[in-house]
Tab-separated table of C-alpha atoms in Angstrom:
chain	number	residue	atom	x	y	z
V	21	MET	CA	27.562	111.404	2.385
V	22	THR	CA	29.752	108.349	1.994
V	23	ALA	CA	28.422	105.574	-0.221
V	24	TYR	CA	29.293	102.068	0.934
V	25	ALA	CA	29.889	99.468	-1.796
V	26	VAL	CA	27.970	96.372	-0.768
V	27	THR	CA	28.043	93.028	-2.570
V	28	TYR	CA	25.316	90.440	-2.035
V	29	ARG	CA	26.460	86.962	-3.014
V	30	ARG	CA	24.123	83.966	-3.080
V	31	ASP	CA	25.401	80.851	-1.307
V	32	ALA	CA	23.186	78.077	-2.611
V	33	ASP	CA	24.792	75.479	-0.336
V	34	ASP	CA	23.657	77.333	2.786
V	35	ASP	CA	20.509	78.837	1.183
V	36	ALA	CA	21.676	82.283	2.265
V	37	TRP	CA	22.905	85.632	1.034
V	38	LEU	CA	26.428	86.570	2.078
V	39	VAL	CA	27.080	90.296	2.253
V	40	GLU	CA	30.452	92.017	2.078
V	41	ILE	CA	31.234	95.723	2.425
V	42	GLU	CA	34.159	97.058	0.404
V	43	GLY	CA	36.854	98.501	2.633
V	44	MET	CA	35.413	96.894	5.758
V	45	ALA	CA	36.907	93.407	5.778
V	46	ASP	CA	35.735	92.712	9.327
V	47	VAL	CA	32.161	93.816	8.649
V	48	HIS	CA	29.884	91.336	6.908
V	49	THR	CA	26.620	89.516	7.435
V	50	PHE	CA	24.439	86.818	5.949
V	51	CYS	CA	20.713	86.086	5.858
V	52	ARG	CA	18.138	83.878	4.199
V	53	THR	CA	16.432	86.726	2.294
V	54	LEU	CA	17.615	89.865	0.558
V	55	ASP	CA	15.319	91.968	2.745
V	56	GLU	CA	16.990	90.649	5.885
V	57	ALA	CA	20.428	91.065	4.328
V	58	ALA	CA	19.770	94.701	3.390
V	59	THR	CA	18.613	95.485	6.926
V	60	ASN	CA	21.485	93.615	8.564
V	61	VAL	CA	24.160	95.216	6.396
V	62	ARG	CA	22.840	98.693	7.231
V	63	GLU	CA	22.925	97.855	10.929
V	64	ALA	CA	26.439	96.370	10.684
V	65	ILE	CA	27.804	99.450	8.928
V	66	ALA	CA	25.957	101.829	11.268
V	67	VAL	CA	27.440	100.189	14.353
V	68	THR	CA	30.910	100.382	12.825
V	69	VAL	CA	30.729	104.049	11.761
V	70	ASP	CA	28.324	105.207	14.515
V	71	ASP	CA	25.601	106.467	12.183
V	72	ASP	CA	21.867	106.026	11.614
V	73	PRO	CA	21.397	102.856	9.515
V	74	TRP	CA	18.684	104.459	7.376
V	75	GLN	CA	20.830	107.501	6.566
V	76	LEU	CA	23.533	105.383	4.923
V	77	GLU	CA	23.909	105.379	1.163
V	78	LEU	CA	24.552	101.903	-0.242
V	79	ASP	CA	26.030	101.180	-3.659
V	80	GLU	CA	24.584	97.682	-3.981
V	81	HIS	CA	25.861	94.942	-6.272
V	82	PHE	CA	24.511	91.430	-6.711
V	83	ASP	CA	26.722	88.471	-7.570
V	84	VAL	CA	24.438	85.723	-8.791
V	85	ALA	CA	26.960	83.799	-10.881
V	86	ASN	CA	26.436	80.655	-8.787
V	87	VAL	CA	22.645	80.795	-8.782
V	88	ASP	CA	20.823	78.462	-11.113
V	89	ILE	CA	18.264	80.068	-13.399
V	90	ASP	CA	15.270	78.522	-11.619
V	91	GLU	CA	16.453	79.868	-8.284
V	92	LEU	CA	17.018	83.294	-9.806
V	93	ALA	CA	13.483	83.300	-11.246
V	94	ARG	CA	12.069	82.289	-7.845
V	95	LEU	CA	13.936	85.126	-6.149
V	96	ARG	CA	12.722	87.599	-8.781
V	97	ASP	CA	9.125	86.491	-8.276
V	98	GLN	CA	9.523	86.786	-4.509
V	99	ALA	CA	10.868	90.342	-4.895
V	100	GLN	CA	7.976	91.321	-7.170
V	101	GLU	CA	5.415	89.938	-4.720
V	102	ARG	CA	6.975	91.883	-1.854
V	103	GLN	CA	7.023	95.055	-3.904
V	104	GLU	CA	3.317	94.644	-4.699
V	105	ILE	CA	2.531	94.138	-1.003
V	106	TYR	CA	4.589	97.209	-0.113
V	107	LEU	CA	2.908	99.377	-2.746
V	108	ALA	CA	-0.544	98.207	-1.669
V	109	GLN	CA	0.205	99.403	1.870
V	110	GLN	CA	1.061	102.944	0.709
């Protein structure tokens, strides 16, 4: 299985996550949340390589160099809350 190197980069000016896929310069996406970005990047790759989006292996990287510490803490808290909701549903 091919692993796709994916970089999520926070764009504070647009309040969005920009997503780039290494080796696929024409394939990228952006979203307001990381959950949306992860789904969209899978779908973008799947359409390009004609594969099931949930069978793709992603090597994910996060570039948060331009995120202020308060924003990073807010995003962390949001991720923890979503994980708790997910685990409670299992």
